[in-house]
Short mmCIF file of C-alpha atoms in Angstrom, two decimals:
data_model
loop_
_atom_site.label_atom_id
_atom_site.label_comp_id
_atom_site.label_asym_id
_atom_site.label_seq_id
_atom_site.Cartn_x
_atom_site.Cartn_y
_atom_site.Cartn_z
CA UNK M 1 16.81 41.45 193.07
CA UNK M 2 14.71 43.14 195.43
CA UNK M 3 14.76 46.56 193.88
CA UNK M 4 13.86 44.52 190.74
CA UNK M 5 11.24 42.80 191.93
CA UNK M 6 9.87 46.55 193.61
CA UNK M 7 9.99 47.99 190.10
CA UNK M 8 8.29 45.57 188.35
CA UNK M 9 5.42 45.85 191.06
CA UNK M 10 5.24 49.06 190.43
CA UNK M 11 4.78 48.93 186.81
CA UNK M 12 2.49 46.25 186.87
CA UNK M 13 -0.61 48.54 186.72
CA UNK M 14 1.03 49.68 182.86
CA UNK M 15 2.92 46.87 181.65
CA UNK M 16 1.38 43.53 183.47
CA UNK M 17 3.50 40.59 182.51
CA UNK M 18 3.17 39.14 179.14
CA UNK M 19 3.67 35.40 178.00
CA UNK M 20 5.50 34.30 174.82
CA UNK M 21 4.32 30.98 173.76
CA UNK M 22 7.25 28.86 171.43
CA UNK M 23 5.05 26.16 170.49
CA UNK M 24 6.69 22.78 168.80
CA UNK M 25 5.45 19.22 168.22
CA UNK M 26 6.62 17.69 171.53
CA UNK M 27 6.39 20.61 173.65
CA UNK M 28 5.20 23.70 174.20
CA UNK M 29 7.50 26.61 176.10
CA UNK M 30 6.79 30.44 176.82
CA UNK M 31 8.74 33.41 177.34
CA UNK M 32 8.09 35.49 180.12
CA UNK M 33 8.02 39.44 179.60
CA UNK M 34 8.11 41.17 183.19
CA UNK M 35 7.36 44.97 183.22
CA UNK M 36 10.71 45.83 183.78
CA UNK M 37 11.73 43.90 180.74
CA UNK M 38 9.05 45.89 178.56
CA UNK M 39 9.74 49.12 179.63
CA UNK M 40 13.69 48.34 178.77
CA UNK M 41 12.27 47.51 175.00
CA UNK M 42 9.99 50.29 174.63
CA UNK M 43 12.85 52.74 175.61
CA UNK M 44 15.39 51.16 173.28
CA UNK M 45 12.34 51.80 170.35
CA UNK M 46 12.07 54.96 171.23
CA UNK M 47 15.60 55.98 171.22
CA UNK M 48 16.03 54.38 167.49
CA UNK M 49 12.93 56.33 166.70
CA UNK M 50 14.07 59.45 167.79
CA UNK M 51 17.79 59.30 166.69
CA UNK M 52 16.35 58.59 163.52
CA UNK M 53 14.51 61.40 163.01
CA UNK M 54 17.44 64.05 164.93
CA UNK M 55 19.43 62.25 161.45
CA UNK M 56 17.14 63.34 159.52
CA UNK M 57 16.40 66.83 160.12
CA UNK M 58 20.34 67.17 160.54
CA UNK M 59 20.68 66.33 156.84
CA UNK M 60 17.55 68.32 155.79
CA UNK M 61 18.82 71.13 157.97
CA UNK M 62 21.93 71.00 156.38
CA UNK M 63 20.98 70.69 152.99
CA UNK M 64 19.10 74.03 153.25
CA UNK M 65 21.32 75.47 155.69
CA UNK M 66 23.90 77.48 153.01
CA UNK M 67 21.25 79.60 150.97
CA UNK M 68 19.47 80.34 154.18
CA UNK M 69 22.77 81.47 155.93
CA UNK M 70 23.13 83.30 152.93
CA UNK M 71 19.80 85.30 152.97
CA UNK M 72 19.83 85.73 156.49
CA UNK M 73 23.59 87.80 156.42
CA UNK M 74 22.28 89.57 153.36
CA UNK M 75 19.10 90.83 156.00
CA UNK M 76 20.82 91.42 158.95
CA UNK M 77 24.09 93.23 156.72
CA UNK M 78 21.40 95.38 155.27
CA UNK M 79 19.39 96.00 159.09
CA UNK M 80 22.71 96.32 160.34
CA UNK M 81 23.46 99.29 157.87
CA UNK M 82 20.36 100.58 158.32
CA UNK M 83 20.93 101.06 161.48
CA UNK M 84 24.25 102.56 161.04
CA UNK M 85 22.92 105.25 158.79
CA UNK M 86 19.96 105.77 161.61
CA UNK M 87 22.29 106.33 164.39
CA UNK M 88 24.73 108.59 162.11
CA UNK M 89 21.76 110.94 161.71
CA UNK M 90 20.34 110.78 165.15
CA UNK M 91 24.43 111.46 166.11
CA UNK M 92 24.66 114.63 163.72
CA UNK M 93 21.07 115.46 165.39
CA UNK M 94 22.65 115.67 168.72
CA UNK M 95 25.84 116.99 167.79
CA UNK M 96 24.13 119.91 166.21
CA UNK M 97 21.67 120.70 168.94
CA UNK M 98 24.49 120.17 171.48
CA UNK M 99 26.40 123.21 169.91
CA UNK M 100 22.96 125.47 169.37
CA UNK M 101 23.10 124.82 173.52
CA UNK M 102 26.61 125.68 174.12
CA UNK M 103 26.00 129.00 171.94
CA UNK M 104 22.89 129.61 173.98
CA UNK M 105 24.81 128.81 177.05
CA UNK M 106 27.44 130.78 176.04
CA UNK M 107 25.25 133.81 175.60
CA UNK M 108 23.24 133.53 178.74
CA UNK M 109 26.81 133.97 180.43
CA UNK M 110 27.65 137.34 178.55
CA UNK M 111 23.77 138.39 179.77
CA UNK M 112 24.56 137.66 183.21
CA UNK M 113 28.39 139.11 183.03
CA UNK M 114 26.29 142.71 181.59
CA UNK M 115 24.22 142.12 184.36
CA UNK M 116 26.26 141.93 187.12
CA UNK M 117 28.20 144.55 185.55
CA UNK M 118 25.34 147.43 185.76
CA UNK M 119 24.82 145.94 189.20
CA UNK M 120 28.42 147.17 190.33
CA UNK M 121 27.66 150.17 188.15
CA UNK M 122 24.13 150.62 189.86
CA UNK M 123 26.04 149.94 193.33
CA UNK M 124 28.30 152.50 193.50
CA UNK M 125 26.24 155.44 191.59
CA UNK M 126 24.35 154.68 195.40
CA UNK M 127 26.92 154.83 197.15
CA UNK M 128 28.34 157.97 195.92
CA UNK M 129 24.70 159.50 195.96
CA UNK M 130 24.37 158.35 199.80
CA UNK M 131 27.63 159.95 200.32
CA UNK M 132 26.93 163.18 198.35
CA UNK M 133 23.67 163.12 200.55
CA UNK M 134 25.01 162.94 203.85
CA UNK M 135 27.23 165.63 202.84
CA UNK M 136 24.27 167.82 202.11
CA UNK M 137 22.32 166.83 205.70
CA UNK M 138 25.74 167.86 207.33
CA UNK M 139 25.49 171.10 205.25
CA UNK M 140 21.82 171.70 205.73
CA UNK M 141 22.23 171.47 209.22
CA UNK M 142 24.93 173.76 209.47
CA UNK M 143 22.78 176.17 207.50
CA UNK M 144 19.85 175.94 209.50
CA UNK M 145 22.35 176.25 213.09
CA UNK M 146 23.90 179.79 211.21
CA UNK M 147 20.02 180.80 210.30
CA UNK M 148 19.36 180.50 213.93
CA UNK M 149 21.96 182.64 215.06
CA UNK M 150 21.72 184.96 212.24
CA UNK M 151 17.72 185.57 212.43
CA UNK M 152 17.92 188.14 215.01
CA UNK M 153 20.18 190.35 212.59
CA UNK M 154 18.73 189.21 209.00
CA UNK M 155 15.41 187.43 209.43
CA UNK M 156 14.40 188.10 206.16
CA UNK M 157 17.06 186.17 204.02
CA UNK M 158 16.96 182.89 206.14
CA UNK M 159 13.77 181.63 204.92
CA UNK M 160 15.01 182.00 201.46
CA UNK M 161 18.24 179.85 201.89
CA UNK M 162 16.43 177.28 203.74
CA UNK M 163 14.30 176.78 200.89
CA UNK M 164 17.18 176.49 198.52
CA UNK M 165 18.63 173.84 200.53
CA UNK M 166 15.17 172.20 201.24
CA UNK M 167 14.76 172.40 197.40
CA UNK M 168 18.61 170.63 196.99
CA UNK M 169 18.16 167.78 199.17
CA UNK M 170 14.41 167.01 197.20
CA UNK M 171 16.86 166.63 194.13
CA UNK M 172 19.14 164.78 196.26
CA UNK M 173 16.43 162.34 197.63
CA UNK M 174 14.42 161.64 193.94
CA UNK M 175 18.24 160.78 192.59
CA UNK M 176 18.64 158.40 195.72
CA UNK M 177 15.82 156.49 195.02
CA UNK M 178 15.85 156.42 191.18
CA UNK M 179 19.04 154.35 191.97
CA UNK M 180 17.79 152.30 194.34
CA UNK M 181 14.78 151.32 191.97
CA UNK M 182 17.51 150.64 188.80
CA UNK M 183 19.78 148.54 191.68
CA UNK M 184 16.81 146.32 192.12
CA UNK M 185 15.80 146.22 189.09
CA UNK M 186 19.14 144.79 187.63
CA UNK M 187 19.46 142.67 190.31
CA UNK M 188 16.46 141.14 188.81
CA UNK M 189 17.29 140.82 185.40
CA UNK M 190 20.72 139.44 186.95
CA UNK M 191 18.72 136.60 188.75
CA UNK M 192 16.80 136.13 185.96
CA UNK M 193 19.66 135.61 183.39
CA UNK M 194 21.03 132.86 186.47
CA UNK M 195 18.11 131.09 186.00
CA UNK M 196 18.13 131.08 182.15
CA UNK M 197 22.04 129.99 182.18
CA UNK M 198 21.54 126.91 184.69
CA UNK M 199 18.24 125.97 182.41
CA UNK M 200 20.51 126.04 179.87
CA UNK M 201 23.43 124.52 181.11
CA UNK M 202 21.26 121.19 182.18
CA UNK M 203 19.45 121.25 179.01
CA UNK M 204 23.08 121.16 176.82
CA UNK M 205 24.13 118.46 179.94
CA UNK M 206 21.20 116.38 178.82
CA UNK M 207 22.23 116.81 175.15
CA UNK M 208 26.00 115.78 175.44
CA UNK M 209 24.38 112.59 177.96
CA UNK M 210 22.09 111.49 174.76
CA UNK M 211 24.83 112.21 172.54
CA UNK M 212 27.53 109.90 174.23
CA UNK M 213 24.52 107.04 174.75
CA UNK M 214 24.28 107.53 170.62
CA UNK M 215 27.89 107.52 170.56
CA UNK M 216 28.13 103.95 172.48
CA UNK M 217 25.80 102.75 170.74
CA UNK M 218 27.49 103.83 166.99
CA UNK M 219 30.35 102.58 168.51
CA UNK M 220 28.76 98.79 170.00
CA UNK M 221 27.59 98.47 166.49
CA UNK M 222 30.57 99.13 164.41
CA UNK M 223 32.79 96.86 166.51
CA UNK M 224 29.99 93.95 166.07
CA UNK M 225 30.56 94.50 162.29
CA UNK M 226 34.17 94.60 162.05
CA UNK M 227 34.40 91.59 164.12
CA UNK M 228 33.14 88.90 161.68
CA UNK M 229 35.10 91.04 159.18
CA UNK M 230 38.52 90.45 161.66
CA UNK M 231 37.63 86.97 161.90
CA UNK M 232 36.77 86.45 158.21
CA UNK M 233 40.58 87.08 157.10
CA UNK M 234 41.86 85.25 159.89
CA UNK M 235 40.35 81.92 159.00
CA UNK M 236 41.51 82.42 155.74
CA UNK M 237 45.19 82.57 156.66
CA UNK M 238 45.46 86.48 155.92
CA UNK M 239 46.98 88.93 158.50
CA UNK M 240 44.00 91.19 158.76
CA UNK M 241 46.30 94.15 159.60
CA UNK M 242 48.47 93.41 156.21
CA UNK M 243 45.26 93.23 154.52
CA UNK M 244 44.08 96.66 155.61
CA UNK M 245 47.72 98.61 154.76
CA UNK M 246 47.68 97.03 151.58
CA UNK M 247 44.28 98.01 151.06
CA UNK M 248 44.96 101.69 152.39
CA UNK M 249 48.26 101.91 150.08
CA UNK M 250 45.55 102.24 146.89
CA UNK M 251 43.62 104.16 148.58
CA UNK M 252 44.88 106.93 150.12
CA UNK M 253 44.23 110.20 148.24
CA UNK M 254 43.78 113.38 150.15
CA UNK M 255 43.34 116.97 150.02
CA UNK M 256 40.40 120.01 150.10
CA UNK M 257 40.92 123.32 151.86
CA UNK M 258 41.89 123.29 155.35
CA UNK M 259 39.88 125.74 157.65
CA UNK M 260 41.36 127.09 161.15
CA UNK M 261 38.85 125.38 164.22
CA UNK M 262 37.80 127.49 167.15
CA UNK M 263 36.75 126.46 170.18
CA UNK M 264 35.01 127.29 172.82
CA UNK M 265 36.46 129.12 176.33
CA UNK M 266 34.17 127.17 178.78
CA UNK M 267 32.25 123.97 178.85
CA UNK M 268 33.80 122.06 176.04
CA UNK M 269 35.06 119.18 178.48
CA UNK M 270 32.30 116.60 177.64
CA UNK M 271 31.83 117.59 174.07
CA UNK M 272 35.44 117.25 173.71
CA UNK M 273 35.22 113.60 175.30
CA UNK M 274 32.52 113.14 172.83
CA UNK M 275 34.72 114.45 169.89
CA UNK M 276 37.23 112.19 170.80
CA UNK M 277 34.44 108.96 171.15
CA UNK M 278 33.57 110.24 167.05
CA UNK M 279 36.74 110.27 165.91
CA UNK M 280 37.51 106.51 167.13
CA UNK M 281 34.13 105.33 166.01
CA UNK M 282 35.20 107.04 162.52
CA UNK M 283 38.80 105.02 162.57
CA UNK M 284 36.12 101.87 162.95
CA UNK M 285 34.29 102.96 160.69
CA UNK M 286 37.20 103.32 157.73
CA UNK M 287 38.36 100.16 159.59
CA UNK M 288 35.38 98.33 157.98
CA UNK M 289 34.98 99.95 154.94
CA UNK M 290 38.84 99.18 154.03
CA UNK M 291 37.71 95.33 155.23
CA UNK M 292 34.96 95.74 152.28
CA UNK M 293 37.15 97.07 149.87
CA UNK M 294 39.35 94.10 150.32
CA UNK M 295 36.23 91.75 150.33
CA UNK M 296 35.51 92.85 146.98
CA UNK M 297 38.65 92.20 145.85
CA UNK M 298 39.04 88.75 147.13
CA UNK M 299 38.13 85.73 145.65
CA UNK M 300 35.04 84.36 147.79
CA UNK M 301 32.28 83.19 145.38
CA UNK M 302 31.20 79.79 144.42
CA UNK M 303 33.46 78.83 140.93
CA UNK M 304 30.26 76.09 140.03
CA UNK M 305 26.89 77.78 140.44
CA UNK M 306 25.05 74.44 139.10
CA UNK M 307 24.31 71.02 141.07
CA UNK M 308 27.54 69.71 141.92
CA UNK M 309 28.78 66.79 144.36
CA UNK M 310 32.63 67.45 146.27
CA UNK M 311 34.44 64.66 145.33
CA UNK M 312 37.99 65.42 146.93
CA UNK M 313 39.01 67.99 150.00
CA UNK M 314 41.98 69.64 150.49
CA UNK M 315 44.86 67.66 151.88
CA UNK M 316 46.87 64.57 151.80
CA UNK M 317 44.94 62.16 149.46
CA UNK M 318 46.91 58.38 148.50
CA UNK M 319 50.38 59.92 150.02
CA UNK M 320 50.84 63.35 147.96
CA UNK M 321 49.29 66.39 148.95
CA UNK M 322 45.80 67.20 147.04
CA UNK M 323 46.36 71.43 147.15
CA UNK M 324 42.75 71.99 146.04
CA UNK M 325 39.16 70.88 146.41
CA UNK M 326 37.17 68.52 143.33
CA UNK M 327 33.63 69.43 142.69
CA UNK M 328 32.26 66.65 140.29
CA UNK M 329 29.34 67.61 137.60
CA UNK M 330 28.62 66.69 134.36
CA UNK M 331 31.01 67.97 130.65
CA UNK M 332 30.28 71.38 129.81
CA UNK M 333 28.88 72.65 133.55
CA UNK M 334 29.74 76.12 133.43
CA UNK M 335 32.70 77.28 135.91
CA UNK M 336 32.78 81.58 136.46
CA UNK M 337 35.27 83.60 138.29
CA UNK M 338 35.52 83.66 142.14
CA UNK M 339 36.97 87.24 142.24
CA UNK M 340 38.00 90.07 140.22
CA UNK M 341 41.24 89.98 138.40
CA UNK M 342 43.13 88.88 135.63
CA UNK M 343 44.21 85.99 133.64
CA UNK M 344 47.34 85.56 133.86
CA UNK M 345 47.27 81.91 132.43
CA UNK M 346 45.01 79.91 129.79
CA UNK M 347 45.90 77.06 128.30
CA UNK M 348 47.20 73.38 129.24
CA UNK M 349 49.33 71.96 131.92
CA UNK M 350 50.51 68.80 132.83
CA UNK M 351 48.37 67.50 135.58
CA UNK M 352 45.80 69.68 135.50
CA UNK M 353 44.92 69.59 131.90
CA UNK M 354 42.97 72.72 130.21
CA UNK M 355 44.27 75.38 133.16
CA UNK M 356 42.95 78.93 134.10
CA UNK M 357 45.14 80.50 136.71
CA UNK M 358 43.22 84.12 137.89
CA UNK M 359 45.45 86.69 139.51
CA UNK M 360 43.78 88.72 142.45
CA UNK M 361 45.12 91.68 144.83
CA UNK M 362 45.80 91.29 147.83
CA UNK M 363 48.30 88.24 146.70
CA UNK M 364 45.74 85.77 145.85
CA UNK M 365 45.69 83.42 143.41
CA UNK M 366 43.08 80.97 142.11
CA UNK M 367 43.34 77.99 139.83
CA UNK M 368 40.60 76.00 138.08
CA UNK M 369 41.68 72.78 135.84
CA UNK M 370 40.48 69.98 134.36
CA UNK M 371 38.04 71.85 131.82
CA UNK M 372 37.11 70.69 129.03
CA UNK M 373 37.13 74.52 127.03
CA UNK M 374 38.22 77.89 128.37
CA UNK M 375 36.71 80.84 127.76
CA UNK M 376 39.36 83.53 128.52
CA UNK M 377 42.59 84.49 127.47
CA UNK M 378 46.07 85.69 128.85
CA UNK M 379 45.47 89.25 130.63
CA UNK M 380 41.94 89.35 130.27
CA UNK M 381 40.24 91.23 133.17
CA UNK M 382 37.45 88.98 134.74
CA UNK M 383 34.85 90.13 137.37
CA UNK M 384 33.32 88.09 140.28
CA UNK M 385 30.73 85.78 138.62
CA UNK M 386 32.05 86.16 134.88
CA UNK M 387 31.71 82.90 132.88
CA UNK M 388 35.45 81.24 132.32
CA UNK M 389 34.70 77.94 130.98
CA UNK M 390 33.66 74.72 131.28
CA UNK M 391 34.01 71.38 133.15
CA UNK M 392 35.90 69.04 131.96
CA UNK M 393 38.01 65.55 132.19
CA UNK M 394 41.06 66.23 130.52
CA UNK M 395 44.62 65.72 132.09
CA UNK M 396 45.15 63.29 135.25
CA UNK M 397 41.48 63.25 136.05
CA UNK M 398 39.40 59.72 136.34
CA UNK M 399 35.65 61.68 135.61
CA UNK M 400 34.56 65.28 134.77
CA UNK M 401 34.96 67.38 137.74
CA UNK M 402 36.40 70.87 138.54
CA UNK M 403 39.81 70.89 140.09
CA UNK M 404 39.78 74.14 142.40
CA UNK M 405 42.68 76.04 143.69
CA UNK M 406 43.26 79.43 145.66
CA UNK M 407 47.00 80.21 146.73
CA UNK M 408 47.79 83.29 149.04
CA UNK M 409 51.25 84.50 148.66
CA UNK M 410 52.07 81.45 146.61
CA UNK M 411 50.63 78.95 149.32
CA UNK M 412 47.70 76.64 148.36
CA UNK M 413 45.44 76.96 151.32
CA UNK M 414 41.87 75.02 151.21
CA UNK M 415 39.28 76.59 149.38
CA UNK M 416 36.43 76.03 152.13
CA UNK M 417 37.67 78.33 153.94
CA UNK M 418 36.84 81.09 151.37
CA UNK M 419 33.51 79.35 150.67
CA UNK M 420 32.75 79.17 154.11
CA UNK M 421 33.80 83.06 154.78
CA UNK M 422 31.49 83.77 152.36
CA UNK M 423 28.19 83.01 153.82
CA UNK M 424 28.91 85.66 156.27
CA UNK M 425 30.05 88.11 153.71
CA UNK M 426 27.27 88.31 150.88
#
């Protein structure tokens, strides 16, 4: 009472107390309406309010929700591939400049293997001229020692053969340091070619680290599309990885000319990892498409196109099992074909009245019954879409409605789940 009695003091200065007079012909009797009181009924008012309109916009919402759903997969299947085809390009890009740099790199190295070759070449040519040199100062001074002793007996031939030798070792010397001067110049050219190689070994590093990054990417995206894909079949009842081998069985041609590959003798390490990185994204990749393939083949459109209203699910309905869904319209709506394939029965049956039974691959089967005319005959093919015929009330059927049936390996499964599969699909 006293917390009460604290809270309605506060919220006197909003809500002051309000009277209710009951007024009658004896007396006269009033209600009174404390703060506390009148913020309790404004609160409940608001909550009605506001659960009424959440209601609302959850109906609205979800009465616009399907063709929405619908537009927005289309857009994001079409950015998605988009996207695909951009990073395919931008991957080829990369893969092609990486192996312009590993045939640059690979080059640079044969420039600096010449160049450290005419270094050794340029190396020794000195060292044999610095030996043949020393030879000839030994010799020269030998020759001048012998002119010494011989000038007293022959002083006119010494000057002659110490000019010969003077002349020898000139030769000598110019040869010394015309190899000296092609030594330093090739070593150089040698640390010049370095230079050029480790440019262009961090220049192909840079292109194999852009070209895994496009990789992961590739990769990210194709495993967000196959996902939904996995999913899709899954929901539906159908192993995904029977699906795919039944899928590859038709189509699985091969052949072209086979040419030998050669590889590289040094620095192949990451663009092999990245070879390897391509070749899983491209087992994705067919991953998917074989998912499409079977997509196309399965039967995932909507058999009424017109306004309809579902009148029955799939299930147990008055103690038997109901192996199909009812989608009530007016005689002579027009039903069409869920999924390629072919007719495979057209005519009546007891139950379902005027029946169309529509073989599909992948061992699906779908049903539609209750028409009032069909528009097909036995072994017909039929497209996705094609006009079969129309709604009916004929056989054990209380109104016109569309009795809808898809079987997979002979076991009625509920249709939503195809219907629903197909808002992420198309």
């Amino acid at each position: 009472m006293r917390i009460t009695r604290r809270l309605n003091s506060v919220l006197e200065r909003w809500l002051p107390e309000q009277r209710l007079f009951l007024k009658s012909d004896k007396s006269t009797r009033f209600l009174r309406l404390r703060p506390a009181t009148q913020l309790a009924a404004i609160g409940g008012i608001t909550l009605v309010f506001g659960w009424s309109i959440v209601a609302s916009s959850i109906l609205v919402i979800d009465a616009i929700a399907p063709s929405g759903a619908r537009n927005g997969a289309v857009h994001s299947q079409s950015t998605l591939e988009a996207r695909l085809t951009d990073l395919s390009a931008e991957r080829d890009r990369r893969a092609a400049e990486a192996v312009a740099a590993q045939n640059r790199f690979a080059v640079a190295l044969d420039q600096v293997s010449r160049m450290q070759s005419l270094l050794l070449e340029s190396e020794a040519q000195r060292r044999e001229l610095q030996t043949g040199l020393d030879a000839v100062h030994a010799s020269l001074q030998q020759a001048v020692k012998a002119s010494r002793e011989a000038n007293a007996a022959d002083s006119e031939a010494a000057p002659v053969r110490t000019a010969e030798l003077q002349a020898a070792l000139d030769i000598l010397a110019g040869e010394l340091e015309q190899a000296a001067n092609a030594r330093a110049d090739a070593v150089q050219q040698a640390e010049d070619a370095r230079r050029v190689a480790d440019a262009l070994a961090l220049e192909r590093d840079q292109i194999v680290a852009r070209n895994d990054q496009i990789l992961s990417q590739l990769e990210d995206a194709v495993s967000v599309s196959v996902k939904p894909l996995d999913d899709m079949f899954r929901s539906v009842g159908m192993n995904p990885d029977e699906v795919l081998r039944k899928v590859r069985q038709g189509y699985s041609g091969q052949g072209g000319p086979l040419n030998p590959v050669s590889y590289s003798s040094s620095g192949n390490a990451a663009i092999t990892q990245g070879e390897a990185k391509a070749n899983e994204i491209l087992i994705t990749l067919d991953q998917m498409n074989s998912y499409r393939i079977a997509v196309e083949k399965m039967p995932l459109a909507m058999p009424v196109k017109s306004a309809f209203r579902y009148t029955s699910p799939f299930g147990r309905r008055w103690g038997r099992s109901h192996e199909g869904i009812d989608m009530a319209a007016p005689v002579g709506t027009p039903v069409y074909a869920t999924g390629e394939g072919t007719v495979i029965f057209a005519g009546w049956q007891r139950g379902y009245g005027n029946l169309i039974k529509i073989q599909h691959e992948l061992g699906t089967e779908t049903r539609f019954g209750h028409l009032s005319k069909i528009r097909v005959k036995v072994g017909q093919k039929v497209s996705r879409g094609s006009l079969i015929g129309d709604m009916g009330n004929t056989g054990r059927s209380t109104g016109s409605h569309l009795h809808y049936e898809v079987r997979v390996n002979g076991r009625a499964v509920d249709p939503m789940r195809f219907i629903k599969a197909a808002q992420n699909v198309f």
